[in-house]
XYZ file of C-alpha atoms in Angstrom:
630
model
C -33.712 -10.901 43.994
C -32.070 -7.880 42.889
C -33.214 -4.517 43.625
C -35.077 -2.684 40.834
C -32.600 -0.844 38.300
C -34.176 2.546 39.250
C -32.884 2.569 42.403
C -30.110 5.111 40.842
C -33.076 7.037 40.073
C -34.547 7.394 43.358
C -31.223 8.068 45.041
C -30.866 11.260 42.551
C -34.244 12.206 43.678
C -33.696 11.721 47.093
C -30.117 13.696 47.182
C -32.176 16.728 45.437
C -35.156 16.674 48.104
C -32.998 16.840 50.793
C -30.265 19.014 49.261
C -27.411 16.724 50.435
C -25.203 14.212 48.905
C -24.765 12.356 51.895
C -27.238 10.025 53.529
C -27.308 7.329 56.323
C -28.002 3.660 55.393
C -30.666 3.526 57.847
C -32.437 6.661 56.784
C -32.121 5.542 53.293
C -33.867 2.377 54.079
C -36.651 4.320 56.100
C -37.025 6.486 52.953
C -37.285 3.375 50.606
C -40.145 2.053 52.908
C -41.945 5.254 52.673
C -41.357 5.374 48.880
C -42.794 2.135 47.949
C -45.802 2.886 50.416
C -46.747 5.882 48.312
C -46.167 4.278 44.983
C -46.809 0.934 45.370
C -50.317 1.251 43.567
C -48.883 2.891 40.684
C -45.489 1.342 40.679
C -45.937 -2.409 41.655
C -42.286 -2.844 41.445
C -41.760 -0.646 44.401
C -43.125 -3.314 46.914
C -39.517 -4.918 47.052
C -38.500 -1.951 49.050
C -41.589 -2.576 51.605
C -39.147 -4.877 53.621
C -35.511 -4.259 52.180
C -33.026 -4.725 55.204
C -29.962 -2.769 55.551
C -27.722 -5.570 55.181
C -29.592 -6.454 51.586
C -29.407 -2.766 50.805
C -25.875 -2.155 51.247
C -25.276 -5.325 49.179
C -27.291 -3.448 46.295
C -25.256 -0.629 47.000
C -21.809 -2.172 46.571
C -22.839 -3.187 43.198
C -23.592 0.195 42.202
C -20.351 1.459 43.917
C -18.472 -1.284 41.403
C -20.531 0.726 38.681
C -19.217 3.954 39.530
C -22.515 5.319 40.473
C -22.297 5.842 44.020
C -19.598 5.578 47.118
C -19.643 3.761 50.709
C -18.014 5.998 53.417
C -17.335 4.672 56.950
C -17.782 7.790 58.966
C -16.650 7.715 62.350
C -19.840 9.751 64.107
C -22.426 8.690 61.789
C -21.222 4.775 60.686
C -22.005 3.631 57.544
C -22.465 6.351 55.052
C -23.481 6.687 51.123
C -22.110 9.475 48.966
C -24.546 10.210 46.115
C -22.609 12.208 43.184
C -25.522 12.953 41.053
C -26.611 16.024 43.515
C -23.369 17.819 42.178
C -23.561 16.326 39.195
C -26.827 17.264 38.317
C -26.064 20.696 39.342
C -23.284 21.264 36.880
C -25.386 19.943 34.515
C -28.095 22.429 35.081
C -25.287 25.338 34.715
C -24.422 24.476 31.284
C -28.149 24.341 30.427
C -28.010 27.690 31.728
C -24.872 28.893 29.581
C -26.405 27.338 26.448
C -29.454 30.040 26.975
C -27.129 32.792 28.334
C -23.578 32.255 27.146
C -22.576 35.488 29.899
C -22.703 32.837 32.246
C -19.358 31.761 33.623
C -18.102 28.167 33.505
C -18.164 26.467 36.282
C -14.957 26.658 38.330
C -12.991 23.679 39.864
C -13.469 25.890 43.008
C -16.981 25.339 43.438
C -16.387 21.551 44.263
C -17.316 20.914 47.566
C -14.544 19.726 49.942
C -16.650 16.832 50.762
C -16.879 15.710 47.233
C -15.140 12.318 46.318
C -12.519 12.531 43.919
C -13.630 9.048 42.654
C -16.190 11.071 40.556
C -13.579 13.756 39.506
C -11.058 13.174 36.528
C -8.076 15.845 35.700
C -7.151 16.618 32.371
C -4.935 19.556 30.913
C -5.816 21.399 27.733
C -2.683 20.510 25.789
C -2.730 16.607 26.566
C -5.739 14.920 27.297
C -8.623 17.426 25.969
C -8.650 16.024 22.345
C -8.954 12.160 23.697
C -12.667 12.834 25.114
C -14.768 9.402 24.704
C -18.201 10.430 25.915
C -20.694 7.854 26.181
C -24.115 8.824 26.086
C -26.016 9.098 29.493
C -22.482 8.834 31.388
C -22.793 11.776 33.779
C -21.482 10.061 36.678
C -18.144 11.764 37.215
C -16.765 15.674 36.120
C -13.987 16.538 34.643
C -11.685 19.028 35.540
C -9.835 21.109 33.006
C -6.374 22.928 33.966
C -4.942 25.647 31.917
C -1.056 26.362 31.457
C -0.959 29.491 33.507
C -2.696 30.750 36.563
C -6.116 30.578 34.622
C -8.440 28.750 36.975
C -9.508 25.363 35.951
C -13.065 24.784 34.782
C -15.522 21.702 35.595
C -17.947 20.014 32.920
C -19.824 16.934 32.792
C -18.470 13.610 32.136
C -20.755 12.992 29.031
C -19.408 16.125 27.085
C -17.487 15.579 24.164
C -14.585 17.945 22.881
C -16.836 19.601 20.449
C -19.492 20.598 22.746
C -16.741 22.596 24.813
C -15.549 24.401 21.470
C -19.096 24.975 20.805
C -19.309 26.735 24.445
C -16.426 28.722 23.893
C -17.013 30.316 20.586
C -20.604 31.169 21.949
C -18.760 33.207 24.670
C -16.209 34.540 22.001
C -19.495 35.544 19.837
C -20.723 37.392 23.276
C -17.626 38.775 23.809
C -17.649 40.668 19.910
C -21.148 42.004 21.032
C -19.012 44.912 22.368
C -18.492 46.688 19.161
C -15.327 48.521 20.886
C -13.953 45.032 21.360
C -14.568 43.578 18.008
C -13.306 46.690 16.119
C -10.258 46.452 18.382
C -9.544 42.965 17.615
C -10.219 43.519 13.769
C -7.911 46.203 13.605
C -5.464 44.272 14.849
C -5.919 41.503 12.226
C -5.992 43.785 9.459
C -2.438 45.188 10.532
C -0.966 41.670 10.853
C -2.357 40.858 7.515
C -2.073 43.725 5.084
C -3.732 42.889 1.484
C -6.290 40.331 3.214
C -9.081 42.797 4.291
C -12.032 40.971 2.388
C -11.021 37.712 4.479
C -10.619 38.946 7.567
C -13.903 40.925 7.812
C -15.325 37.525 6.527
C -13.924 35.530 9.418
C -15.293 37.992 11.615
C -18.849 37.989 10.277
C -18.589 34.286 10.333
C -17.637 34.059 14.434
C -20.680 36.653 15.128
C -23.217 34.369 12.732
C -23.012 30.921 14.278
C -21.112 29.155 16.306
C -21.349 25.832 13.969
C -20.013 28.010 11.104
C -17.334 29.399 13.099
C -16.375 25.785 14.315
C -16.449 24.600 10.821
C -13.921 27.143 9.637
C -11.595 26.083 12.242
C -11.930 22.421 11.655
C -10.976 22.796 8.134
C -7.900 24.473 9.140
C -6.295 26.386 5.874
C -5.660 30.142 6.098
C -8.283 30.619 8.491
C -5.910 28.565 11.036
C -3.655 31.997 10.998
C -6.515 34.492 11.722
C -7.684 32.121 14.777
C -4.216 32.057 16.110
C -3.513 35.700 15.953
C -7.188 36.370 17.301
C -6.335 34.060 20.240
C -2.955 35.776 20.702
C -4.498 39.383 20.771
C -6.917 38.624 23.400
C -4.661 36.619 25.890
C -2.027 39.769 25.532
C -4.935 41.923 26.337
C -6.187 40.166 29.419
C -2.645 39.100 30.462
C -1.715 42.413 31.554
C -4.623 42.453 34.300
C -3.517 41.216 37.733
C -6.991 40.643 38.992
C -9.418 39.525 36.559
C -13.306 39.729 36.221
C -15.349 36.461 36.023
C -16.305 37.529 32.707
C -12.612 38.210 31.775
C -11.829 34.601 33.396
C -14.294 32.949 31.185
C -12.891 34.568 27.747
C -9.594 33.553 28.949
C -10.855 29.886 29.226
C -12.522 29.982 26.079
C -9.668 31.270 24.265
C -7.550 28.687 25.533
C -9.613 26.102 24.255
C -10.103 27.473 20.761
C -6.458 28.147 20.310
C -5.292 24.470 21.358
C -8.110 22.989 19.171
C -6.897 25.829 16.370
C -3.282 23.920 16.740
C -4.651 20.523 17.038
C -7.004 20.658 14.205
C -4.128 22.299 11.742
C -1.752 19.352 12.957
C -4.263 16.976 12.251
C -4.859 18.244 8.812
C -1.185 18.607 7.967
C -0.995 15.034 9.028
C -3.556 13.806 7.079
C -2.274 15.389 3.885
C 1.081 14.043 4.559
C -0.343 10.542 5.295
C -2.133 11.038 1.713
C 0.931 12.052 -0.072
C 3.015 9.488 1.579
C 0.506 6.614 0.537
C 0.328 8.029 -3.265
C 4.254 8.129 -3.135
C 3.988 4.198 -1.615
C 1.447 3.517 -4.891
C 4.250 5.230 -7.016
C 7.170 3.336 -5.897
C 5.286 -0.141 -6.174
C 5.011 1.098 -10.036
C 8.593 1.689 -10.313
C 11.489 -1.216 -11.232
C 12.075 -3.903 -10.195
C 8.154 -3.780 -10.354
C 8.045 -6.770 -7.592
C 8.477 -6.375 -3.867
C 8.418 -8.254 -0.887
C 7.202 -6.957 2.518
C 10.671 -6.020 3.754
C 11.188 -3.829 0.761
C 7.798 -2.013 0.732
C 8.412 -1.318 4.765
C 11.755 0.509 3.560
C 10.351 2.451 0.912
C 11.616 6.297 1.088
C 10.135 9.440 -0.522
C 12.067 12.081 -3.137
C 13.855 13.108 -0.072
C 15.058 10.008 1.025
C 12.859 10.256 4.338
C 11.016 6.749 5.018
C 7.683 6.776 4.205
C 6.607 4.522 7.134
C 6.648 7.196 9.819
C 4.762 9.382 7.407
C 1.794 6.983 7.525
C 1.161 4.458 10.299
C 1.922 0.629 10.141
C -2.000 0.219 10.198
C -2.202 2.469 7.197
C 0.335 0.308 5.425
C -1.923 -2.631 6.273
C -5.204 -1.131 5.106
C -3.443 -0.080 1.926
C -2.379 -3.390 0.993
C -5.329 -5.034 2.193
C -7.571 -2.672 0.006
C -5.128 -2.976 -3.126
C -5.066 -6.785 -2.891
C -9.083 -7.068 -2.539
C -10.905 -7.645 -5.690
C -13.322 -4.862 -6.610
C -16.806 -6.221 -8.032
C -16.897 -8.001 -11.358
C -13.405 -6.951 -12.852
C -11.676 -10.389 -11.589
C -8.172 -9.501 -10.125
C -7.309 -7.004 -7.642
C -5.006 -3.996 -8.443
C -1.777 -5.316 -6.597
C -1.125 -9.096 -7.195
C 0.930 -11.319 -4.929
C 2.815 -14.545 -5.522
C 5.447 -16.818 -3.633
C 8.940 -18.095 -4.655
C 10.194 -21.343 -4.162
C 11.907 -20.425 -1.110
C 8.100 -19.089 0.121
C 8.955 -15.276 -0.053
C 5.782 -13.562 -0.945
C 6.144 -10.605 -3.391
C 3.632 -8.043 -4.504
C 3.194 -6.505 -8.224
C 0.837 -3.986 -9.647
C -1.617 -5.775 -12.209
C -1.048 -3.357 -14.726
C 3.230 -4.052 -14.656
C 2.789 -7.981 -14.516
C 2.406 -8.582 -18.472
C 5.283 -5.982 -19.248
C 7.417 -7.331 -16.638
C 7.038 -10.945 -17.585
C 8.002 -10.063 -21.232
C 10.866 -8.154 -20.068
C 12.319 -11.220 -17.972
C 11.563 -13.530 -20.836
C 13.881 -11.072 -23.256
C 16.353 -10.374 -20.757
C 16.827 -14.041 -19.899
C 16.387 -15.591 -22.933
C 20.354 -15.628 -23.554
C 21.253 -16.742 -20.142
C 18.455 -19.811 -20.674
C 19.802 -20.706 -23.994
C 23.518 -20.381 -22.787
C 22.838 -22.657 -19.819
C 20.939 -25.361 -22.128
C 23.910 -25.030 -24.590
C 26.549 -25.607 -21.881
C 24.402 -28.734 -20.272
C 24.241 -30.211 -23.471
C 27.840 -29.803 -24.512
C 28.846 -31.384 -21.335
C 26.682 -34.222 -22.469
C 27.727 -34.504 -25.881
C 31.220 -34.369 -25.412
C 30.839 -37.512 -23.229
C 28.892 -38.859 -25.945
C 25.776 -38.601 -23.859
C 22.600 -37.396 -24.721
C 19.189 -36.893 -23.177
C 15.372 -36.666 -24.087
C 15.432 -32.996 -24.196
C 17.729 -33.117 -27.312
C 14.877 -35.394 -29.210
C 11.242 -34.225 -28.202
C 9.613 -31.238 -27.934
C 7.852 -31.664 -24.629
C 10.944 -32.930 -22.780
C 12.652 -29.567 -24.432
C 10.038 -27.638 -22.633
C 10.028 -29.366 -19.611
C 14.249 -28.800 -19.563
C 13.573 -25.011 -20.380
C 10.841 -25.094 -17.328
C 13.365 -26.464 -14.912
C 16.150 -23.866 -15.990
C 13.885 -20.942 -15.687
C 13.062 -22.355 -11.786
C 16.474 -22.728 -11.121
C 17.991 -19.316 -12.875
C 15.177 -17.173 -13.206
C 12.995 -17.996 -9.624
C 11.160 -14.784 -10.280
C 9.985 -15.340 -13.725
C 9.303 -19.051 -13.215
C 6.999 -18.020 -9.824
C 5.121 -15.493 -11.901
C 4.414 -18.025 -14.711
C 3.262 -20.476 -11.998
C 1.376 -17.674 -9.867
C -2.597 -18.537 -9.645
C -3.386 -15.186 -11.233
C -1.289 -16.035 -14.526
C -4.476 -17.918 -16.320
C -6.736 -14.861 -15.489
C -4.334 -12.097 -17.062
C -5.234 -12.917 -20.587
C -9.157 -12.287 -20.137
C -8.858 -9.530 -17.424
C -10.808 -6.342 -18.152
C -8.458 -4.200 -16.057
C -5.419 -4.718 -18.320
C -6.793 -6.233 -22.141
C -7.856 -2.614 -22.837
C -4.495 -1.240 -22.446
C -1.913 -4.157 -23.017
C -3.551 -6.307 -25.571
C -0.490 -6.280 -27.858
C 1.479 -7.343 -25.084
C -0.369 -10.081 -24.013
C -0.411 -11.711 -27.237
C 3.275 -11.995 -26.793
C 2.815 -14.349 -23.895
C -0.990 -16.073 -24.365
C -2.097 -17.773 -27.318
C -5.863 -17.963 -27.270
C -5.878 -17.060 -23.568
C -3.367 -19.736 -22.827
C -0.035 -19.146 -21.378
C 2.499 -20.221 -23.943
C 5.101 -22.748 -23.864
C 8.478 -21.901 -22.353
C 9.681 -23.219 -25.603
C 7.511 -20.547 -27.387
C 8.103 -17.943 -24.702
C 12.037 -17.912 -25.009
C 11.921 -18.501 -28.657
C 14.104 -21.624 -28.514
C 14.338 -24.026 -31.275
C 15.121 -27.427 -29.741
C 17.139 -28.618 -33.373
C 18.809 -25.296 -33.955
C 20.117 -25.323 -30.543
C 21.376 -28.729 -30.700
C 23.049 -27.978 -34.049
C 24.807 -24.614 -32.399
C 26.187 -27.163 -29.748
C 27.409 -29.702 -32.265
C 29.392 -26.837 -33.796
C 31.206 -26.324 -30.440
C 32.655 -29.547 -30.060
C 36.044 -30.709 -31.382
C 36.329 -31.366 -34.977
C 37.524 -35.027 -34.597
C 33.533 -35.542 -32.899
C 32.717 -35.254 -36.761
C 34.886 -38.216 -37.693
C 33.171 -41.336 -37.287
C 36.616 -43.425 -37.002
C 38.025 -41.059 -34.329
C 34.707 -40.420 -32.352
C 34.026 -43.749 -32.104
C 37.731 -44.576 -30.816
C 37.147 -41.915 -28.182
C 33.851 -42.803 -27.411
C 35.279 -46.489 -26.690
C 37.312 -45.175 -24.028
C 34.928 -42.208 -22.493
C 31.806 -43.742 -22.321
C 30.792 -46.189 -19.650
C 31.265 -50.076 -20.277
C 28.242 -52.119 -21.101
C 25.041 -51.097 -22.743
C 22.775 -49.182 -20.146
C 19.737 -47.322 -20.910
C 21.868 -44.582 -22.809
C 23.548 -46.649 -24.911
C 20.904 -46.498 -27.915
C 21.292 -42.689 -27.466
C 25.200 -42.617 -27.541
C 24.822 -44.787 -30.944
C 22.838 -42.130 -32.099
C 25.368 -39.596 -31.826
C 27.886 -41.508 -33.584
C 25.207 -41.858 -36.491
C 24.543 -38.220 -36.456
C 28.092 -37.538 -36.305
C 28.693 -39.721 -39.084
C 25.997 -38.243 -41.170
C 27.256 -34.818 -40.308
C 30.898 -35.812 -41.529
C 29.081 -36.828 -44.655
C 27.206 -33.652 -45.292
C 30.215 -31.386 -44.283
C 33.268 -33.264 -45.991
C 33.331 -30.896 -48.846
C 31.801 -28.090 -47.202
C 33.672 -27.905 -44.126
C 35.919 -25.148 -45.442
C 32.664 -22.620 -45.738
C 31.319 -23.751 -42.158
C 34.947 -22.830 -40.816
C 35.177 -19.586 -42.685
C 31.959 -18.607 -41.202
C 32.559 -19.662 -38.086
C 35.728 -17.462 -38.146
C 33.832 -14.425 -39.552
C 31.376 -14.539 -36.401
C 33.613 -12.508 -34.611
C 33.687 -9.310 -37.230
C 29.551 -9.540 -37.094
C 28.181 -10.639 -33.504
C 29.243 -8.154 -30.729
C 31.151 -9.831 -27.911
C 28.624 -11.120 -25.223
C 26.007 -11.875 -27.638
C 25.327 -15.256 -29.651
C 24.540 -15.153 -33.465
C 21.033 -16.493 -32.236
C 20.572 -13.344 -30.004
C 21.597 -11.241 -32.743
C 19.050 -12.746 -35.463
C 16.036 -12.428 -32.809
C 16.975 -9.115 -31.593
C 16.904 -7.381 -35.576
C 13.936 -9.773 -35.938
C 12.084 -7.819 -33.311
C 13.246 -4.472 -34.681
C 11.838 -5.134 -38.258
C 8.995 -7.407 -37.702
C 6.890 -5.335 -35.716
C 3.688 -6.964 -36.391
C 1.634 -7.766 -33.213
C -0.575 -10.417 -34.163
C 1.590 -13.814 -33.313
C 0.383 -15.555 -36.370
C 0.891 -12.669 -38.867
C 4.072 -11.984 -37.319
C 5.380 -15.905 -37.620
C 4.097 -16.134 -41.455
C 5.815 -12.931 -42.346
C 9.161 -13.989 -40.545
C 8.854 -17.479 -42.283
C 8.030 -15.754 -45.860
C 11.296 -13.457 -45.525
C 13.605 -16.410 -44.325
C 12.415 -18.502 -47.221
C 13.158 -15.581 -49.565
C 16.770 -15.020 -48.080
C 17.293 -18.989 -48.350
C 16.274 -18.984 -51.977
C 18.824 -16.001 -52.734
C 21.588 -17.491 -50.701
C 21.199 -20.874 -52.654
C 21.415 -19.067 -55.917
C 24.542 -16.913 -55.115
C 26.179 -20.170 -53.877
C 25.185 -22.216 -57.184
C 26.947 -19.378 -59.262
C 29.831 -19.013 -56.999
C 30.785 -21.276 -54.230
C 31.259 -20.222 -50.608
C 34.622 -21.638 -50.461
C 36.243 -18.128 -50.586
C 33.251 -16.424 -48.173
C 34.376 -12.937 -46.672
C 32.489 -10.458 -44.625
C 32.344 -7.798 -47.670
C 30.574 -10.466 -49.792
C 28.199 -11.346 -46.923
C 27.584 -7.384 -47.064
C 26.844 -7.103 -50.681
C 24.748 -10.018 -50.845
C 22.574 -8.877 -48.184
C 22.458 -5.435 -49.432
C 21.247 -6.829 -52.644
C 18.951 -9.210 -51.006
C 16.931 -6.172 -49.310
C 17.123 -3.996 -52.021
C 14.830 -6.296 -53.960
C 11.118 -5.285 -54.425
C 9.719 -8.068 -52.622
C 11.310 -6.565 -49.221
C 10.858 -2.657 -50.325
C 7.565 -2.340 -48.002
C 9.731 -3.206 -44.679
C 10.019 0.204 -42.800
C 13.287 -0.656 -40.927
C 15.499 -1.428 -43.504
C 18.926 -0.975 -41.594
C 17.526 -3.645 -38.886
C 16.076 -5.829 -42.195
C 19.734 -5.560 -43.601
C 21.655 -6.896 -40.181
C 19.097 -9.365 -39.709
C 19.707 -10.404 -43.541
C 23.707 -10.405 -42.656
C 23.315 -12.861 -39.759
C 20.948 -15.108 -41.192
C 23.423 -15.668 -44.105
C 25.949 -16.433 -41.841
C 23.965 -18.965 -39.783
C 22.695 -20.688 -43.113
C 26.340 -21.201 -44.169
C 27.094 -22.493 -40.562
C 24.425 -24.605 -40.871
C 24.862 -25.601 -44.813
C 23.028 -23.635 -47.045
């Protein structure tokens, strides 16, 4: 059975009663016997001390020693001895209680520590290194701090359960007492006014704050700002005045110790405030960097973000700050649904981050920027198939065509594909954070809160793309006899599963030949005229879509589609009428320009605002109609 936990308190009472921190084990055992006899009635648990042996007592004291509350010493003359640190620790604590009542009393100095005081209960710290790192525990008074200063100012001591703020409070209280001498206060104030002309009101208010209350003065010191300069200059003036003296009085030593504490913490709080401002600014720059192109970033890119000066942001904030920022941004907030920062993975497992409000604009931008790439890749694939008299389901069914576009997107635009496949994509259309500001943009990629198909996203028409591919084939592919002979030698022997598709190619080529036997000249002319109308690097389809987006600015997708179809139908009717009155066998660029001008000048199209875009669209569409037979 262990001895009562009251033993440390009994030892503290013993040391105070006999005015010594040292006691022999046998003497302590006898004292415990007498203590138990006197207090057993009022304190029944003291009965365990009646017959406690020295060996058992030593065992219990060793346990207290491991806790840092006592120390066992082997004395050559007296044998086993016990050192009770509370004797001197309590004495220092009582001195600070007195200083609280009478600030004029000096700080306890390290020179007051007895020579036989065990160094185990003394921790050395410096004012400019460890002073701000104090982490006191409630009731932790089992050791003393010895605080050293940079010059020959004597070190002071204070209890281990004191905080930095407590020592600062003592220091300011001593400075207040120092300022009670009018001549000293006026001298310091005059020095401050001389060094800071034009700030008389601020300096007088600063001096009054110090005199009023320590807590107010401490607040001004901690918040830094312009007051930092006043504190700094005040400390400098006081140190200069007392540094001149070779021998200093106790009160002069005390005020110097206080000034060192105030000066160091003034610099510390100022640096802390500046670092905090720098950190907050860097985190704001991080937030801004996430909203800049390309809008999606992996961890490596985020870690390497820099500010406008080219200085890395990581370093202005810590790695922990960055992780906390990412955690907060990627966490949901209440009923909003999606977090402010979204994350998605690409096919290779790389995780990327994108701001919520940038997701829809990025999707639209990626779709617009890569529409031509996807179209060209698809056209090239189909060309290589048709040139070998082969076909795929994607040429004949919309579902297979959509699947083809999806696979091409995954291969050639992996970021777009990963975004479209992300788990959060279905929630974008109904998310409260973006629907209020991006409702129009959302309708470009969603219909009835569902993501559009890849066919609709890229605005590609399967039949038109197939027709454009066939136009690129050599002319003899449109002549049934020649194409049959070529196909006989090119296609594999026997009838596999692709044979019906090849037969279909022949049938379509034959039909195409029948349709174009008499109209081959206009189509060839139109094909040659493309170079005059279509800029290099673009296709006719790209130009049509580009000008369509410029003149048809209606947001609602249903109305937009209907409006486009009405205009196309009107243009087709006018082109057919022009073809009947004058054949396109003598088609020229001037005729296309004139016809487009005549069409767009009609009253039916007068309400279109961007007439220039509409005219270009009409020219491109006329060319497309001739290429695909009017």
